[in-house]
């Protein structure tokens, strides 16, 4: 496994160490879990954005009347 170094504020360091103590997990395990979840979220967002761009390029737009109909339903 590769090592990664980063700088954080003293307050963040204290907070993450407190969380580590409270959960019994290592600081590295907590941060690695956060990074993995954020990476997956970023990947998902990029895929959705790319799909939206492709749909726009293919001119797959929703008709204005359908949008108005959906808004009426949402508004009650």
XYZ file of C-alpha atoms in Angstrom:
76
model
C 0.000 0.000 0.000
C 1.281 3.470 -0.853
C 1.720 6.246 1.695
C 0.084 9.648 1.345
C 0.947 12.731 3.334
C -1.187 15.835 3.792
C -1.307 18.917 5.951
C -4.352 19.681 8.078
C -5.172 22.289 10.686
C -4.467 21.533 14.320
C -8.217 21.672 14.948
C -8.904 19.058 12.252
C -6.161 16.822 13.625
C -7.653 17.053 17.120
C -11.149 16.334 15.786
C -10.057 13.278 13.806
C -8.070 11.944 16.760
C -11.120 12.403 18.988
C -13.235 10.481 16.469
C -10.572 7.792 16.334
C -10.680 7.395 20.109
C -14.476 7.348 20.183
C -14.798 4.725 17.454
C -11.734 2.603 18.155
C -10.658 3.004 14.541
C -7.295 4.331 13.460
C -7.003 7.831 12.041
C -5.753 6.293 8.788
C -8.747 3.966 8.538
C -11.199 6.806 9.084
C -9.568 9.080 6.533
C -9.206 6.253 3.993
C -12.918 5.483 4.373
C -13.787 9.166 3.806
C -11.564 9.350 0.746
C -13.059 6.194 -0.766
C -16.611 7.458 -0.259
C -15.771 10.875 -1.706
C -14.030 9.290 -4.693
C -17.095 7.160 -5.433
C -19.343 10.214 -5.153
C -17.102 12.179 -7.531
C -17.114 9.298 -10.025
C -20.914 9.090 -9.850
C -21.259 12.840 -10.380
C -18.919 12.799 -13.369
C -20.870 9.926 -14.969
C -24.164 11.781 -14.464
C -22.732 15.017 -15.875
C -21.318 13.197 -18.895
C -24.671 11.481 -19.467
C -26.417 14.846 -19.281
C -24.005 16.400 -21.754
C -24.509 13.479 -24.137
C -28.286 13.775 -23.830
C -28.052 17.501 -24.587
C -25.735 16.850 -27.538
C -28.274 14.300 -28.816
C -31.003 16.919 -28.249
C -32.902 14.655 -25.870
C -34.838 17.414 -24.172
C -38.080 17.232 -22.227
C -40.944 19.138 -23.807
C -41.911 22.337 -21.928
C -45.497 21.124 -21.517
C -44.268 18.026 -19.679
C -42.195 20.178 -17.350
C -45.193 22.376 -16.616
C -47.309 19.274 -15.952
C -44.698 17.902 -13.526
C -44.474 21.258 -11.740
C -48.238 21.372 -11.303
C -48.158 17.913 -9.736
C -45.313 18.918 -7.396
C -47.077 22.099 -6.343
C -50.246 20.186 -5.545
